[in-house]
Short mmCIF file of C-alpha atoms in Angstrom, two decimals:
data_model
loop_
_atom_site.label_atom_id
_atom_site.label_comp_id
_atom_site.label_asym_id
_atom_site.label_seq_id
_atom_site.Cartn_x
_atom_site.Cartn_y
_atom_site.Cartn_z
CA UNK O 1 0.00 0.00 0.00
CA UNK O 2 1.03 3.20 -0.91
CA UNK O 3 1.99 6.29 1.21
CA UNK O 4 -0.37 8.07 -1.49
CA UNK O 5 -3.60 5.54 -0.21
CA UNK O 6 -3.40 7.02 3.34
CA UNK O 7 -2.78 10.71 2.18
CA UNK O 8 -5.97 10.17 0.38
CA UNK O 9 -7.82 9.21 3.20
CA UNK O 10 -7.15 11.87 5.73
CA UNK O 11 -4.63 9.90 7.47
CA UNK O 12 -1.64 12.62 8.60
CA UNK O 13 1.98 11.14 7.70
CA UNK O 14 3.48 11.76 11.35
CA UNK O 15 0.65 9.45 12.49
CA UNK O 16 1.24 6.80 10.07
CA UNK O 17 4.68 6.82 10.95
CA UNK O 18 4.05 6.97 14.73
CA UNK O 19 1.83 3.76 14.06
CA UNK O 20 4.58 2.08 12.24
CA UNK O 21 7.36 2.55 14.55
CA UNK O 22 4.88 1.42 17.36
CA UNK O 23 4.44 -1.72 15.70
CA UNK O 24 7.96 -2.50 14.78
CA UNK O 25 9.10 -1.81 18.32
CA UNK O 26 5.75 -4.48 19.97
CA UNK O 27 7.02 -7.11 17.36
CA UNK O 28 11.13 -6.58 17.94
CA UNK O 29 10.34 -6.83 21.87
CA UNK O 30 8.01 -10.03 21.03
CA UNK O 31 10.93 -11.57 19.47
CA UNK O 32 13.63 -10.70 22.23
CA UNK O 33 10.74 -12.43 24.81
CA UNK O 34 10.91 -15.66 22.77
CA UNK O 35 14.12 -16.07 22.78
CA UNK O 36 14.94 -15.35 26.38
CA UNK O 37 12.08 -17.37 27.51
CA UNK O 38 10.37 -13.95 29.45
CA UNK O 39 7.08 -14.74 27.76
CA UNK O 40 7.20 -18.33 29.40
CA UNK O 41 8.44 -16.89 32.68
CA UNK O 42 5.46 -14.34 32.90
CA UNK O 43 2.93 -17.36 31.99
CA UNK O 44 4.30 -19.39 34.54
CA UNK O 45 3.85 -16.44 37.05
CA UNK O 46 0.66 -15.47 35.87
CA UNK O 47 -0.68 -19.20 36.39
CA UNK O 48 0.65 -19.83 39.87
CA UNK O 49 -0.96 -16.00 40.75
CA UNK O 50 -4.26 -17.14 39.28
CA UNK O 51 -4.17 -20.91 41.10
CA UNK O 52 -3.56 -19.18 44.43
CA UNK O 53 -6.67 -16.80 44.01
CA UNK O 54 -4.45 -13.63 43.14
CA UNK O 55 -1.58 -11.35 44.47
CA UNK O 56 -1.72 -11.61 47.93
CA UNK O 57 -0.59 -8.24 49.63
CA UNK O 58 -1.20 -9.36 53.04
CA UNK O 59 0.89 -9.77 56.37
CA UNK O 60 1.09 -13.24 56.01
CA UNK O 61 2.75 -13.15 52.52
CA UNK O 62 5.07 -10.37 53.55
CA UNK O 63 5.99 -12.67 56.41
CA UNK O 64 6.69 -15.71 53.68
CA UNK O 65 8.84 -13.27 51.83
CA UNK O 66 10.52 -12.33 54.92
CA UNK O 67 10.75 -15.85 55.76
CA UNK O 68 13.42 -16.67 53.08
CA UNK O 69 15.56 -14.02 54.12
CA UNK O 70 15.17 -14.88 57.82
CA UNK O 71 15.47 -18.67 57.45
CA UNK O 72 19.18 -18.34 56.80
CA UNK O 73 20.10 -15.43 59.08
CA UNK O 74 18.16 -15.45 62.38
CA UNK O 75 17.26 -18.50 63.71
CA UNK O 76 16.20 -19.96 67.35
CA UNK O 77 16.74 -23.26 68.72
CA UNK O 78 13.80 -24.80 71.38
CA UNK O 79 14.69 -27.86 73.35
CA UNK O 80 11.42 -28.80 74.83
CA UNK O 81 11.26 -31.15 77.91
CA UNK O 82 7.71 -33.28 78.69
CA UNK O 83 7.48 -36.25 81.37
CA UNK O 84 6.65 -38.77 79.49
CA UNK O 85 8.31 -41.28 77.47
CA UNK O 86 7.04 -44.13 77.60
CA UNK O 87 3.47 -43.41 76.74
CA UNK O 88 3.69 -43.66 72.24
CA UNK O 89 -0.15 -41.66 71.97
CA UNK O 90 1.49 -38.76 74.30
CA UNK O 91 4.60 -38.55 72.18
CA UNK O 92 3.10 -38.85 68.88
CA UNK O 93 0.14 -36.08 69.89
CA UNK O 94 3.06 -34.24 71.31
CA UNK O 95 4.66 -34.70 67.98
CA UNK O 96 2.12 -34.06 65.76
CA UNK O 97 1.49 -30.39 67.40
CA UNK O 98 5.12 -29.76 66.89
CA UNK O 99 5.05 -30.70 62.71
CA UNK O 100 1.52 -28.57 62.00
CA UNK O 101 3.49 -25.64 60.74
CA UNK O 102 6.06 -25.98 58.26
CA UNK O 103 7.80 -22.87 59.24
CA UNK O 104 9.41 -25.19 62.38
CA UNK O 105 11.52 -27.76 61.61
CA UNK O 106 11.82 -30.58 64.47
CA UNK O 107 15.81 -31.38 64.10
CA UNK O 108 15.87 -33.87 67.09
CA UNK O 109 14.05 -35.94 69.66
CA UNK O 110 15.29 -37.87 72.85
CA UNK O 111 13.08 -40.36 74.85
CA UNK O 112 14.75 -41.61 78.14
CA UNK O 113 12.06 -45.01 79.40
CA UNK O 114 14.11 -45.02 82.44
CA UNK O 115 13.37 -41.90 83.64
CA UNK O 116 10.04 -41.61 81.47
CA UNK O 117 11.35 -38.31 80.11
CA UNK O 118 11.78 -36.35 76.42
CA UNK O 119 13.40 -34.04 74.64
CA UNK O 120 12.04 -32.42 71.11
CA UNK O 121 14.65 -29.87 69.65
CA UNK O 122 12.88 -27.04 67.50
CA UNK O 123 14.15 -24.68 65.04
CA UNK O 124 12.50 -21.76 63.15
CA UNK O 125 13.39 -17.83 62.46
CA UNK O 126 12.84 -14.42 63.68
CA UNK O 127 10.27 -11.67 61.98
CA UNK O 128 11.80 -8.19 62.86
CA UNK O 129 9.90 -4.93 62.33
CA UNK O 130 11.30 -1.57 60.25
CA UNK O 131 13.46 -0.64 64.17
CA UNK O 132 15.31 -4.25 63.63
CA UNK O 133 12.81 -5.46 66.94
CA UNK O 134 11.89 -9.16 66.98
CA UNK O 135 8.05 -8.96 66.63
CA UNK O 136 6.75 -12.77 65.88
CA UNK O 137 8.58 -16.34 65.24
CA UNK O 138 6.79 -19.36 64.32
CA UNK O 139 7.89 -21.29 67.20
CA UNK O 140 5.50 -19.26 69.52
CA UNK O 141 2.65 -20.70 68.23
CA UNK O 142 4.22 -24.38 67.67
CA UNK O 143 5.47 -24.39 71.44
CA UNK O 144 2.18 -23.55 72.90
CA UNK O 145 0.39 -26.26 70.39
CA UNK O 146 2.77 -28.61 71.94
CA UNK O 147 1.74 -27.47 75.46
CA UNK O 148 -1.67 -28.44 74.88
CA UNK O 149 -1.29 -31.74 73.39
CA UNK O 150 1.04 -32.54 76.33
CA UNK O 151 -1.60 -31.45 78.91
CA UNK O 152 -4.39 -33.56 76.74
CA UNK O 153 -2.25 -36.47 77.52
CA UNK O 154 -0.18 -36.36 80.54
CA UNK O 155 -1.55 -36.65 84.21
CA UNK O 156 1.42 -35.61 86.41
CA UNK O 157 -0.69 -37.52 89.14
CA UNK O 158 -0.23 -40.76 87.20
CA UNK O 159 3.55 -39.92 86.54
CA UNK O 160 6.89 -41.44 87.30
CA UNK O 161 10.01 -41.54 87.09
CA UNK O 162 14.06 -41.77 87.77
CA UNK O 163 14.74 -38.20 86.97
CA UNK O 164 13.50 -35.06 88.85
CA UNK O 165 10.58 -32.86 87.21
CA UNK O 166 8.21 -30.35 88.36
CA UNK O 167 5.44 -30.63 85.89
CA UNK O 168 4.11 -32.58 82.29
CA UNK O 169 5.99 -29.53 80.20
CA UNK O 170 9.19 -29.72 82.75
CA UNK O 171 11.10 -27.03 81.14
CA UNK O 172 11.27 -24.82 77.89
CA UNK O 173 14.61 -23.45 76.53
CA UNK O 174 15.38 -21.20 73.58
CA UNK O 175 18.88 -20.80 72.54
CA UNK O 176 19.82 -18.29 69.83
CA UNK O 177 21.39 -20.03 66.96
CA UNK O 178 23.13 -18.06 63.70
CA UNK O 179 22.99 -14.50 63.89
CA UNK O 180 20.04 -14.38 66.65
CA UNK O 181 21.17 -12.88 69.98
CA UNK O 182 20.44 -13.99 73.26
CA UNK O 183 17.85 -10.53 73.82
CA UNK O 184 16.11 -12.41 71.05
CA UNK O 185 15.66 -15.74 72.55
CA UNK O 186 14.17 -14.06 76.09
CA UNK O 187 11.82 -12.23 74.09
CA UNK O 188 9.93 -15.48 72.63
CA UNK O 189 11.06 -16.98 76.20
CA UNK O 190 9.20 -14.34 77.73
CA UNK O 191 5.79 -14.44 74.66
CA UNK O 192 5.39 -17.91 75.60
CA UNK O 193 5.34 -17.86 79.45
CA UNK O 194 2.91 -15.25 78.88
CA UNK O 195 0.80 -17.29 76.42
CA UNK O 196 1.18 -20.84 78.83
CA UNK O 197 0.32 -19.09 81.77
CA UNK O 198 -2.60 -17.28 80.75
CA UNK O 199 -4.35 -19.90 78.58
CA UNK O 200 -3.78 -22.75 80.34
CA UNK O 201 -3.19 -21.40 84.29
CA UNK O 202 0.00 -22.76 85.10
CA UNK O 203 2.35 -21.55 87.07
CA UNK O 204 5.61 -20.56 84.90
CA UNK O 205 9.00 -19.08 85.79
CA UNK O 206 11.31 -17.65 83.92
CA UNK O 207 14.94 -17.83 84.17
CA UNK O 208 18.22 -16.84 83.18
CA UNK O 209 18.33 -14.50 80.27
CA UNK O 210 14.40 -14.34 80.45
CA UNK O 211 13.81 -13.11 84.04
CA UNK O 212 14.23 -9.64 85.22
CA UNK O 213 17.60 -10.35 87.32
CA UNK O 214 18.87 -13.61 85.32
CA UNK O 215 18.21 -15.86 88.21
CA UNK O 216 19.43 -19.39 87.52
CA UNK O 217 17.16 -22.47 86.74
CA UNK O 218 19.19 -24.26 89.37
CA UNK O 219 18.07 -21.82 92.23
CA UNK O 220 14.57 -21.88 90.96
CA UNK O 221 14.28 -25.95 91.44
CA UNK O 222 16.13 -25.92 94.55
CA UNK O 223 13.70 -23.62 96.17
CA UNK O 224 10.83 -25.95 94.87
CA UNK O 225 12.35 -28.62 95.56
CA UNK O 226 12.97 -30.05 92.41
CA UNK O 227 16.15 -32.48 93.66
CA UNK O 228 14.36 -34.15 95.98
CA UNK O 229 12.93 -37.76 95.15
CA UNK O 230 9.89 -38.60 96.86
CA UNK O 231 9.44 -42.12 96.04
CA UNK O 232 11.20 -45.40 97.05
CA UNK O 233 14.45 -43.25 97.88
CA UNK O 234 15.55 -42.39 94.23
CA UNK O 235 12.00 -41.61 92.19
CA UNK O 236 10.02 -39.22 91.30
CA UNK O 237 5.90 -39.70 91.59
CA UNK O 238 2.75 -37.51 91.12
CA UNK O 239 2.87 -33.82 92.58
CA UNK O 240 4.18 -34.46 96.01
CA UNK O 241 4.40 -30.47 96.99
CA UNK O 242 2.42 -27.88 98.73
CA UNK O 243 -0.29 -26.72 95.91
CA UNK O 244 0.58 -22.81 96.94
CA UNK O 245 3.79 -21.96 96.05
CA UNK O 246 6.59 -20.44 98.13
CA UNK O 247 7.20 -18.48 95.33
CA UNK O 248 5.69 -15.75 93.05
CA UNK O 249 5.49 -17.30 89.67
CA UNK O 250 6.50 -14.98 86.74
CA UNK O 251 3.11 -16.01 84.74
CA UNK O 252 -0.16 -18.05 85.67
CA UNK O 253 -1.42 -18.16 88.88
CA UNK O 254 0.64 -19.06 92.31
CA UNK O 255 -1.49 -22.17 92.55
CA UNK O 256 -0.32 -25.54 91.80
CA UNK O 257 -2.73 -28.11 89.43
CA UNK O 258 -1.46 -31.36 90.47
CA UNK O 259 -2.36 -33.06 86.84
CA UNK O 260 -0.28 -30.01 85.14
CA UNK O 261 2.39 -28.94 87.71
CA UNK O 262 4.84 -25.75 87.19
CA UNK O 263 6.71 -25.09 84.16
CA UNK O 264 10.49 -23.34 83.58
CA UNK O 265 10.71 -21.33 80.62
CA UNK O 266 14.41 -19.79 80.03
CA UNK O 267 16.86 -18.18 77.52
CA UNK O 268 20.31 -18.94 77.48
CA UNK O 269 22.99 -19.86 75.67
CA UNK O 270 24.08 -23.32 74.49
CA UNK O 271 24.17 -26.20 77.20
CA UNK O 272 25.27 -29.61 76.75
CA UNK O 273 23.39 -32.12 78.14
CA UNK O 274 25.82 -35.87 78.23
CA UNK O 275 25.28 -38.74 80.40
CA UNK O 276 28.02 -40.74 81.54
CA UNK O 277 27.02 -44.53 82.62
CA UNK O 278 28.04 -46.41 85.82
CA UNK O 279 28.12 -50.28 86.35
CA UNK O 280 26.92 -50.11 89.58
CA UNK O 281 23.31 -49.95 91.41
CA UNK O 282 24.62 -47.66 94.38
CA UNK O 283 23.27 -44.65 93.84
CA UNK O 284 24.70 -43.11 96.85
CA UNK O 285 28.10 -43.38 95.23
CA UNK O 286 26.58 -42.28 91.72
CA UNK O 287 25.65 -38.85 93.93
CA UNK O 288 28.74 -38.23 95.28
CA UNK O 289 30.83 -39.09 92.16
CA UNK O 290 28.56 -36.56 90.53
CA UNK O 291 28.61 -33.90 93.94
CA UNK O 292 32.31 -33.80 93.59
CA UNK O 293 32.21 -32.93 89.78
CA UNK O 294 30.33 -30.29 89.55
CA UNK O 295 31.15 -26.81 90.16
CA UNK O 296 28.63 -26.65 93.17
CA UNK O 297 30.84 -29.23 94.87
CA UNK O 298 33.98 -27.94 94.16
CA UNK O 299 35.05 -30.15 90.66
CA UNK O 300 34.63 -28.51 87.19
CA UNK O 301 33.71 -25.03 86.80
CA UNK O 302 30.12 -24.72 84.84
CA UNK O 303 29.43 -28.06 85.02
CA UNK O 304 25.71 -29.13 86.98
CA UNK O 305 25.49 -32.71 87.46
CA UNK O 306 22.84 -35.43 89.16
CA UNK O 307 23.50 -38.54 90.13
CA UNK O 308 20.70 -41.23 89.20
CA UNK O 309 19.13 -44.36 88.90
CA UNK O 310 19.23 -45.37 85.01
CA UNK O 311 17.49 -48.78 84.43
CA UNK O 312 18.02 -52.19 86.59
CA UNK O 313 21.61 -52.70 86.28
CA UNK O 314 22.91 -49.09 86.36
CA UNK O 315 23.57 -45.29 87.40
CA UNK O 316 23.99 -42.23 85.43
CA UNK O 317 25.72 -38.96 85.58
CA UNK O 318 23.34 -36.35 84.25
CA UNK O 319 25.86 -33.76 82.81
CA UNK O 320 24.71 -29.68 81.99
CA UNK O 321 27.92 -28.57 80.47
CA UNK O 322 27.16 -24.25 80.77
CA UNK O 323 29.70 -23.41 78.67
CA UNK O 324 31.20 -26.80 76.60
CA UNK O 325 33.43 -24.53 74.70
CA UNK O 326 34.93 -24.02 78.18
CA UNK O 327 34.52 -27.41 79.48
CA UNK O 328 33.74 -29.86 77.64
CA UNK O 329 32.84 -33.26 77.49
CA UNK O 330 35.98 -35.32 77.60
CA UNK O 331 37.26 -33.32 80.51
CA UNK O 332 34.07 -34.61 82.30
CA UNK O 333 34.42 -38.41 81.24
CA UNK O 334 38.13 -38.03 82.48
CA UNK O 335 37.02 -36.62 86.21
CA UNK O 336 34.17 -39.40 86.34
CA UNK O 337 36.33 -42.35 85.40
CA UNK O 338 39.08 -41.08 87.86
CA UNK O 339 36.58 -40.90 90.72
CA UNK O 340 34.86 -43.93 89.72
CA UNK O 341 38.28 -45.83 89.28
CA UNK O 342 38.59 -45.00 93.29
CA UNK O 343 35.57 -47.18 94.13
CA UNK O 344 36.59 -49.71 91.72
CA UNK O 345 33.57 -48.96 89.49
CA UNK O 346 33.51 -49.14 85.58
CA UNK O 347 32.51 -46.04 83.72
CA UNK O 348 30.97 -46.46 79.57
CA UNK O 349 31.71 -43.77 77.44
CA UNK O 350 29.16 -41.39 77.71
CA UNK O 351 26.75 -39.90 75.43
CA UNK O 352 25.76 -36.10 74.73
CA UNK O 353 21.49 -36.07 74.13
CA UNK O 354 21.21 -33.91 71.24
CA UNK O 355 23.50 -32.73 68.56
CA UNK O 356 25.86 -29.75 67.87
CA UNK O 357 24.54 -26.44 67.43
CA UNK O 358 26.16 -26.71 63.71
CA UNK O 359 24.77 -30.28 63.23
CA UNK O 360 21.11 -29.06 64.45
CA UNK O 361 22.02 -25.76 61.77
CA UNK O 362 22.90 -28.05 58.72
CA UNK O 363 19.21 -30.34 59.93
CA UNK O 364 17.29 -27.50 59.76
CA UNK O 365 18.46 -25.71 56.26
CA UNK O 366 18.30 -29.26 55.07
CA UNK O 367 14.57 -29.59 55.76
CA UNK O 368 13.92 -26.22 54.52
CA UNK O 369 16.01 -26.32 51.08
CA UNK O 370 13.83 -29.68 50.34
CA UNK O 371 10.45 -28.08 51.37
CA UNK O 372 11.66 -25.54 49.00
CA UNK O 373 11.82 -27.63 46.27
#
């Protein structure tokens, strides 16, 4: 056609050209599209917006976006301790409530028969706000799911066991892993006591990095007597003290429920927990072996130990190394298998209860990078 056809018709030049240039540039980005495989790209997109019912500006998909930045930078570590383990349906209820949100990965679990206790090791991340404040983690609401399934379960009254507790949810403790801090880990130490104490009313206290003066779980039990067996000499049964507490709880009421007992909730860092077996049934000699390690006895600076019964044909010392980097576990086996060696008593190796902080760090992105994918 002619340049002369459009004249005829009214059409201005600078429009015709305008039009033609418009066109050349839709069809010369068309190609470029093709060949990079955009035009695929934005179906693709476009499909997986339309399947999910549209863009989705809200808080919860800002959180998901802030979730993959978060995931690899600041994380937080629960080890959560119930008294129970040899009841499956309360484990696996327990367990369940732990695995309903993605978002928290369950890295670890430890079930002791002997002294009918376990341990399930949580990780998830840290939401911050515009002022770099932590303002919601996924493990709050996993934590407190957990605490209900336990108490759905669990009948302190019915419970026992070879090692000391003071309710069904014995103790909570978040330790910062990555690039969390420790201020961190006392705020979600501190969200949940609020949350347990209020909604189910239980007495909670807070310790360490998550109480007001960093008081030590260790003082806490002793002045509830947590240490002392009340059964057959060397067991723990049922909720054997006064149901008003001699002291103020930090959340929930200062009244005991015998079925539910007190819970510890805490912030610190990293403990290691190792057990070191004894061939003997004397647990007298188990307690002193373990008195004279610990720091509180005059042995191994930041080391807590108990000595106790561990199945028919043995004793155990319960190790809390405070700081492992400091003293660790071989320097532990070494004082126990001198002092053991005195009463002519064999010693096993002994074993730590959870893994590394890396080990639990590697789990975690693991489970995330396949859920991913």
């Amino acid at each position: 056609v002619s340049l002369s056809y459009f004249a005829h018709r009214g059409v201005k030049l600078n429009h015709l050209l305008q039009w033609l240039i418009y066109n050349w540039v839709f069809l010369l980005i068309t190609s470029l599209e093709t060949r990079l495989g955009i035009k695929e790209s934005r179906k693709a997109a476009a499909a997986e917006e339309e399947e999910q019912g549209g863009m989705d500006f809200s808080p919860s998909c800002k959180n998901k976006k802030n979730k993959r930045i978060a995931n690899q930078s600041t994380l937080l570590c629960c080890k959560f301790f119930v008294s129970e383990a040899r009841n499956r349906a309360a484990l696996e209820a327990i367990e369940r409530a732990a695995r309903l949100d993605p978002e928290t990965v369950v890295t670890n679990k430890f079930e002791d028969r002997a002294y009918n206790r376990a341990r399930f090791t949580l990780v998830s991340y840290v939401v911050h706000d515009s002022t770099g404040t932590a303002i919601y983690s996924p493990l709050q609401q996993t934590v407190v799911a957990m605490v209900e399934a336990a108490y759905a379960a669990i009948n302190l009254e019915l419970h026992s066991g070879a090692h000391p507790r003071l309710g069904v949810v014995d103790d909570i403790v978040f330790h910062p892993l990555a690039r969390a801090s420790l201020d961190e880990a006392a705020w979600l130490a501190k969200a949940v006591a609020a949350d347990i104490g209020s909604r189910f009313q239980v007495p909670v206290y807070l310790y360490a990095a998550a109480h007001p003066t960093d008081k030590a779980l260790e003082t806490i039990r002793r002045e509830l007597g947590y240490y002392r067996p009340n059964f057959m000499g060397n067991q723990w049964a049922g909720w054997a003290r006064p149901e008003i507490l001699p002291e103020r709880p930090n959340e929930g009421p200062a009244q005991v429920s015998p079925a539910k007992g007190v819970v510890m909730i805490g912030a610190r860092p990293w403990v290691g927990l190792y057990n070191i077996p004894i061939m003997s049934t004397d647990v007298s000699t188990a307690r002193r072996i373990a008195r004279m390690v610990s720091a509180r006895g005059g042995g191994l600076p930041t080391v807590q130990t108990l000595g106790l019964v561990h199945g028919e044909n043995s004793t155990e010392i319960a190790c809390m190394l405070l700081e492992p980097n400091r003293v660790g576990a071989d320097r532990v086996q070494n004082r126990v298998e001198m002092l053991a060696a005195q009463d002519g008593l064999e010693v096993e190796k002994g074993y730590f209860t959870d893994f590394s902080p890396d080990m639990i760090l590697e789990k975690y992105m693991n489970v995330i990078s396949s859920n991913a994918d």
